[in-house]
mmCIF file of C-alpha atoms in Angstrom:
data_model
loop_
_atom_site.group_PDB
_atom_site.id
_atom_site.type_symbol
_atom_site.label_atom_id
_atom_site.label_comp_id
_atom_site.label_asym_id
_atom_site.label_seq_id
_atom_site.Cartn_x
_atom_site.Cartn_y
_atom_site.Cartn_z
ATOM 1 C CA MET A 19 -1.994 23.933 22.997
ATOM 2 C CA THR A 20 -3.805 20.805 21.796
ATOM 3 C CA GLU A 21 -4.142 18.117 24.445
ATOM 4 C CA ARG A 22 -2.247 14.952 23.563
ATOM 5 C CA ALA A 23 -4.255 11.759 23.154
ATOM 6 C CA SER A 24 -3.673 9.322 26.013
ATOM 7 C CA ILE A 25 -2.655 5.743 25.194
ATOM 8 C CA LEU A 26 -2.722 2.999 27.829
ATOM 9 C CA VAL A 27 -0.106 0.268 27.217
ATOM 10 C CA VAL A 28 -0.857 -2.946 29.137
ATOM 11 C CA ASP A 29 1.889 -5.601 28.987
ATOM 12 C CA ASP A 30 3.764 -7.640 31.588
ATOM 13 C CA ASP A 31 7.110 -7.124 29.801
ATOM 14 C CA PRO A 32 8.707 -3.911 31.163
ATOM 15 C CA HIS A 33 11.145 -3.671 28.245
ATOM 16 C CA LEU A 34 8.328 -3.846 25.706
ATOM 17 C CA ARG A 35 6.344 -1.243 27.642
ATOM 18 C CA GLU A 36 9.399 1.015 27.574
ATOM 19 C CA VAL A 37 9.970 0.566 23.811
ATOM 20 C CA VAL A 38 6.293 1.009 22.924
ATOM 21 C CA GLY A 39 5.928 3.930 25.310
ATOM 22 C CA PHE A 40 8.954 5.683 23.820
ATOM 23 C CA ALA A 41 7.718 5.191 20.232
ATOM 24 C CA LEU A 42 4.226 6.470 21.055
ATOM 25 C CA GLY A 43 5.656 9.368 23.068
ATOM 26 C CA GLN A 44 7.864 10.354 20.130
ATOM 27 C CA ALA A 45 4.734 10.300 17.949
ATOM 28 C CA GLY A 46 3.103 12.866 20.224
ATOM 29 C CA PHE A 47 0.960 10.697 22.490
ATOM 30 C CA HIS A 48 0.704 10.764 26.269
ATOM 31 C CA VAL A 49 1.438 7.210 27.463
ATOM 32 C CA GLU A 50 0.241 5.443 30.599
ATOM 33 C CA GLN A 51 1.374 1.911 31.498
ATOM 34 C CA ALA A 52 0.095 -1.132 33.388
ATOM 35 C CA SER A 53 1.799 -4.491 33.960
ATOM 36 C CA ASN A 54 -1.297 -6.725 33.832
ATOM 37 C CA GLY A 55 -4.970 -6.719 32.938
ATOM 38 C CA ARG A 56 -6.210 -6.095 36.459
ATOM 39 C CA ALA A 57 -4.025 -3.002 36.884
ATOM 40 C CA GLY A 58 -4.992 -1.853 33.387
ATOM 41 C CA LEU A 59 -8.684 -2.222 34.168
ATOM 42 C CA GLU A 60 -8.275 -0.120 37.312
ATOM 43 C CA GLN A 61 -6.636 2.624 35.248
ATOM 44 C CA VAL A 62 -9.476 2.561 32.726
ATOM 45 C CA ARG A 63 -11.981 2.894 35.558
ATOM 46 C CA ARG A 64 -10.121 5.962 36.841
ATOM 47 C CA SER A 65 -9.641 7.600 33.445
ATOM 48 C CA VAL A 66 -10.671 6.231 30.029
ATOM 49 C CA PRO A 67 -7.793 6.581 27.513
ATOM 50 C CA ALA A 68 -8.157 7.372 23.817
ATOM 51 C CA LEU A 69 -6.864 3.868 22.961
ATOM 52 C CA ILE A 70 -5.537 0.749 24.700
ATOM 53 C CA VAL A 71 -2.557 -1.285 23.472
ATOM 54 C CA LEU A 72 -3.249 -4.638 25.132
ATOM 55 C CA ASP A 73 -1.128 -7.773 25.422
ATOM 56 C CA ILE A 74 -3.029 -11.069 25.473
ATOM 57 C CA MET A 75 -0.822 -13.332 27.616
ATOM 58 C CA MET A 76 -0.403 -11.737 31.087
ATOM 59 C CA PRO A 77 -0.603 -12.781 34.746
ATOM 60 C CA GLU A 78 -3.335 -11.608 37.128
ATOM 61 C CA MET A 79 -5.817 -10.959 34.306
ATOM 62 C CA ASP A 80 -5.049 -11.648 30.641
ATOM 63 C CA GLY A 81 -5.819 -9.276 27.796
ATOM 64 C CA LEU A 82 -8.901 -11.123 26.576
ATOM 65 C CA GLU A 83 -10.529 -10.963 30.004
ATOM 66 C CA MET A 84 -9.619 -7.288 30.372
ATOM 67 C CA CYS A 85 -11.173 -6.610 26.971
ATOM 68 C CA ARG A 86 -14.395 -8.345 28.051
ATOM 69 C CA GLU A 87 -14.554 -6.186 31.169
ATOM 70 C CA VAL A 88 -13.777 -2.946 29.318
ATOM 71 C CA ARG A 89 -16.411 -3.678 26.676
ATOM 72 C CA ARG A 90 -19.117 -3.907 29.352
ATOM 73 C CA SER A 91 -19.071 -0.135 29.666
ATOM 74 C CA HIS A 92 -16.669 1.444 27.153
ATOM 75 C CA GLU A 93 -16.085 1.441 23.386
ATOM 76 C CA VAL A 94 -12.490 2.686 23.653
ATOM 77 C CA PRO A 95 -10.464 1.325 20.686
ATOM 78 C CA ILE A 96 -8.203 -1.633 21.499
ATOM 79 C CA VAL A 97 -5.112 -2.855 19.624
ATOM 80 C CA PHE A 98 -4.113 -6.367 20.739
ATOM 81 C CA LEU A 99 -0.547 -7.668 21.008
ATOM 82 C CA SER A 100 0.424 -11.344 21.131
ATOM 83 C CA SER A 101 3.665 -13.314 21.251
ATOM 84 C CA ARG A 102 1.966 -16.087 19.271
ATOM 85 C CA ASP A 103 0.840 -15.942 15.658
ATOM 86 C CA ASP A 104 -2.202 -17.904 16.747
ATOM 87 C CA GLU A 105 -5.390 -17.656 14.687
ATOM 88 C CA VAL A 106 -7.508 -18.567 17.719
ATOM 89 C CA ASP A 107 -6.040 -15.685 19.744
ATOM 90 C CA ARG A 108 -6.509 -13.300 16.820
ATOM 91 C CA ILE A 109 -10.116 -14.280 16.217
ATOM 92 C CA LEU A 110 -10.962 -14.202 19.923
ATOM 93 C CA GLY A 111 -9.369 -10.786 20.330
ATOM 94 C CA LEU A 112 -11.163 -9.251 17.365
ATOM 95 C CA GLU A 113 -14.480 -10.886 18.165
ATOM 96 C CA LEU A 114 -14.362 -9.634 21.749
ATOM 97 C CA GLY A 115 -14.195 -6.114 20.367
ATOM 98 C CA GLY A 116 -10.568 -5.472 19.429
ATOM 99 C CA ASP A 117 -9.955 -3.061 16.554
ATOM 100 C CA ASP A 118 -6.598 -4.422 15.416
ATOM 101 C CA TYR A 119 -4.048 -7.142 16.230
ATOM 102 C CA LEU A 120 -0.237 -7.245 16.049
ATOM 103 C CA THR A 121 2.011 -10.283 16.529
ATOM 104 C CA LYS A 122 5.317 -9.920 18.387
ATOM 105 C CA PRO A 123 7.965 -9.114 17.386
ATOM 106 C CA PHE A 124 6.727 -6.046 15.543
ATOM 107 C CA SER A 125 8.161 -2.758 14.396
ATOM 108 C CA PRO A 126 7.388 0.154 16.738
ATOM 109 C CA ARG A 127 6.761 2.221 13.604
ATOM 110 C CA GLU A 128 4.099 -0.259 12.479
ATOM 111 C CA LEU A 129 2.421 -0.120 15.887
ATOM 112 C CA VAL A 130 2.386 3.688 15.795
ATOM 113 C CA ALA A 131 0.911 3.618 12.277
ATOM 114 C CA ARG A 132 -1.852 1.252 13.354
ATOM 115 C CA VAL A 133 -2.619 3.255 16.487
ATOM 116 C CA LYS A 134 -2.924 6.411 14.380
ATOM 117 C CA ALA A 135 -5.184 4.662 11.850
ATOM 118 C CA VAL A 136 -7.527 3.323 14.552
ATOM 119 C CA LEU A 137 -7.645 6.729 16.258
ATOM 120 C CA ARG A 138 -8.503 8.451 12.957
ATOM 121 C CA ARG A 139 -11.510 6.167 12.619
ATOM 122 C CA ALA A 140 -12.497 6.713 16.253
ATOM 123 C CA ARG A 141 -12.258 10.482 15.899
ATOM 124 C CA ALA A 142 -14.337 10.389 12.738
ATOM 125 C CA SER A 143 -17.003 8.551 14.682
ATOM 126 C CA SER A 144 -17.162 11.203 17.409
ATOM 127 C CA SER A 145 -16.682 14.356 15.337
ATOM 128 C CA PRO A 146 -19.690 16.608 14.692
ATOM 129 C CA ALA A 147 -21.113 15.749 11.309
ATOM 130 C CA ALA A 148 -21.386 18.302 8.531
ATOM 131 C CA PRO A 149 -24.889 19.475 7.573
ATOM 132 C CA ALA A 150 -26.718 16.817 5.614
ATOM 133 C CA SER A 151 -26.908 17.251 1.852
ATOM 134 C CA ALA A 152 -27.925 15.207 -1.142
ATOM 135 C CA SER A 153 -24.261 14.360 -1.794
ATOM 136 C CA SER A 154 -23.373 13.464 1.823
ATOM 137 C CA PRO A 155 -26.261 11.690 3.563
ATOM 138 C CA GLN A 156 -25.919 11.338 7.315
ATOM 139 C CA VAL A 157 -28.035 8.184 7.430
ATOM 140 C CA LEU A 158 -27.309 5.149 5.254
ATOM 141 C CA ARG A 159 -30.257 2.785 4.725
ATOM 142 C CA ARG A 160 -30.915 -0.483 2.963
ATOM 143 C CA GLY A 161 -34.033 -2.421 3.877
ATOM 144 C CA PRO A 162 -34.129 -2.841 7.667
ATOM 145 C CA LEU A 163 -30.441 -1.866 7.989
ATOM 146 C CA ARG A 164 -29.702 1.703 9.058
ATOM 147 C CA LEU A 165 -26.403 3.378 9.914
ATOM 148 C CA ASP A 166 -26.684 6.773 11.584
ATOM 149 C CA LEU A 167 -23.470 8.636 10.764
ATOM 150 C CA ASP A 168 -24.318 11.539 13.069
ATOM 151 C CA LEU A 169 -24.730 9.384 16.162
ATOM 152 C CA TRP A 170 -22.452 6.565 14.904
ATOM 153 C CA ARG A 171 -25.084 3.913 15.609
ATOM 154 C CA ALA A 172 -26.262 0.866 13.708
ATOM 155 C CA TYR A 173 -29.804 -0.533 13.653
ATOM 156 C CA TRP A 174 -31.658 -3.558 12.317
ATOM 157 C CA ASP A 175 -35.298 -2.513 12.160
ATOM 158 C CA GLU A 176 -35.529 -0.614 15.440
ATOM 159 C CA HIS A 177 -33.010 -2.796 17.302
ATOM 160 C CA GLU A 178 -29.686 -1.084 17.944
ATOM 161 C CA VAL A 179 -26.623 -3.211 17.176
ATOM 162 C CA VAL A 180 -23.491 -2.049 18.994
ATOM 163 C CA LEU A 181 -20.418 -2.092 16.723
ATOM 164 C CA THR A 182 -16.786 -1.215 17.291
ATOM 165 C CA VAL A 183 -15.294 1.645 15.271
ATOM 166 C CA THR A 184 -13.691 -0.757 12.789
ATOM 167 C CA GLU A 185 -16.859 -2.832 12.370
ATOM 168 C CA PHE A 186 -18.899 0.313 11.712
ATOM 169 C CA HIS A 187 -16.472 1.515 9.021
ATOM 170 C CA LEU A 188 -16.461 -1.893 7.331
ATOM 171 C CA LEU A 189 -20.242 -2.138 7.223
ATOM 172 C CA ALA A 190 -20.556 1.477 6.051
ATOM 173 C CA ALA A 191 -18.196 0.712 3.142
ATOM 174 C CA LEU A 192 -20.453 -2.156 2.032
ATOM 175 C CA LEU A 193 -23.618 -0.123 2.527
ATOM 176 C CA ARG A 194 -22.321 2.789 0.455
ATOM 177 C CA ALA A 195 -22.028 0.458 -2.545
ATOM 178 C CA PRO A 196 -24.890 -2.067 -2.310
ATOM 179 C CA GLY A 197 -24.518 -4.843 -4.849
ATOM 180 C CA LYS A 198 -20.780 -4.358 -5.259
ATOM 181 C CA ALA A 199 -18.583 -7.324 -4.386
ATOM 182 C CA PHE A 200 -15.524 -6.093 -2.481
ATOM 183 C CA THR A 201 -12.256 -7.976 -2.378
ATOM 184 C CA ARG A 202 -10.594 -8.204 1.014
ATOM 185 C CA ASP A 203 -7.873 -5.862 -0.280
ATOM 186 C CA GLU A 204 -10.492 -3.245 -1.173
ATOM 187 C CA LEU A 205 -12.044 -3.507 2.282
ATOM 188 C CA MET A 206 -8.609 -3.223 3.894
ATOM 189 C CA THR A 207 -8.045 0.012 1.946
ATOM 190 C CA ARG A 208 -11.452 1.415 2.935
ATOM 191 C CA VAL A 209 -11.159 0.465 6.600
ATOM 192 C CA TYR A 210 -7.428 0.515 7.395
ATOM 193 C CA GLU A 211 -6.209 3.166 4.941
ATOM 194 C CA ASP A 212 -2.386 2.915 4.750
ATOM 195 C CA VAL A 213 -1.957 0.025 7.209
ATOM 196 C CA VAL A 214 -1.563 -3.510 5.867
ATOM 197 C CA VAL A 215 -3.500 -6.233 7.701
ATOM 198 C CA SER A 216 -4.116 -9.891 6.952
ATOM 199 C CA ASP A 217 -7.155 -11.360 5.220
ATOM 200 C CA ARG A 218 -7.990 -13.131 8.479
ATOM 201 C CA THR A 219 -8.341 -9.787 10.257
ATOM 202 C CA ILE A 220 -11.050 -8.701 7.795
ATOM 203 C CA ASP A 221 -12.685 -12.142 8.048
ATOM 204 C CA SER A 222 -12.774 -11.872 11.845
ATOM 205 C CA HIS A 223 -14.461 -8.470 11.736
ATOM 206 C CA VAL A 224 -17.017 -9.778 9.230
ATOM 207 C CA ARG A 225 -17.733 -12.789 11.434
ATOM 208 C CA HIS A 226 -18.283 -10.545 14.429
ATOM 209 C CA ILE A 227 -20.635 -8.206 12.514
ATOM 210 C CA ARG A 228 -22.650 -11.203 11.331
ATOM 211 C CA GLN A 229 -22.975 -12.559 14.854
ATOM 212 C CA LYS A 230 -24.166 -9.226 16.224
ATOM 213 C CA PHE A 231 -26.806 -8.729 13.530
ATOM 214 C CA ALA A 232 -27.912 -12.369 13.687
ATOM 215 C CA ALA A 233 -28.721 -11.803 17.361
ATOM 216 C CA ALA A 234 -31.048 -8.991 16.216
ATOM 217 C CA GLY A 235 -32.602 -11.197 13.516
ATOM 218 C CA GLY A 236 -30.659 -9.777 10.593
ATOM 219 C CA GLU A 237 -28.268 -10.895 7.880
ATOM 220 C CA VAL A 238 -26.106 -8.100 6.480
ATOM 221 C CA ILE A 239 -22.977 -9.533 4.795
ATOM 222 C CA GLN A 240 -22.813 -12.133 2.029
ATOM 223 C CA THR A 241 -19.681 -14.082 1.126
ATOM 224 C CA VAL A 242 -18.707 -13.966 -2.548
ATOM 225 C CA HIS A 243 -16.672 -17.145 -2.903
ATOM 226 C CA GLY A 244 -13.250 -16.646 -4.419
ATOM 227 C CA LEU A 245 -13.532 -12.864 -4.130
ATOM 228 C CA GLY A 246 -14.673 -11.357 -0.826
ATOM 229 C CA TYR A 247 -17.891 -9.837 0.511
ATOM 230 C CA ARG A 248 -20.937 -7.794 -0.445
ATOM 231 C CA LEU A 249 -23.960 -6.412 1.356
ATOM 232 C CA ALA A 250 -26.513 -9.213 1.787
ATOM 233 C CA ILE A 251 -29.567 -6.968 1.422
ATOM 234 C CA PRO A 252 -30.830 -6.788 -2.196
#
């Protein structure tokens, strides 16, 4: 029997934890719960889940601080929840390493769909790669930029740049079509498949990728005004 993926739900609202836990359980996941960031962090230290559903506003330790602590040692995917449709919260959450963001109230079905989409990307990143061939290269290169699809690592020259699963997929989409200007909708389709996200979510991921590569001395994404983004390397 296939082991069920474990999802950690961290939220101070017991009713929401119950609703989310039931929906994820019905979808076939094993669900663990924590009522605040500190308790959630302790659970991660004991056993790293496949994905964390993480509320932002909580006592003891909020979701943003928990994310910072988790990202010191783990790349487990994180889906943020917030009771406020606040752009600052969204940008902070995504730039700290979140893979997706949902505003309360939300449909449990939408949350399950987003969790499944993020996990598909995470599993693709950790699955053994097929043998390299001319039609399916395992390393994507453009100038000093290199994405190793076998090891799921990104480099600028010889400096490794640590990306989240979503950031890696977004950059790989641009690198597979150098010179092409992608609309945000096209990038959403490439990165999020059947899940609809806002333009600001894509913009936040792009901003975070730029910051990470700038720290390594690189510039990888160019804005195409009125349209979207393209790879910045000619």
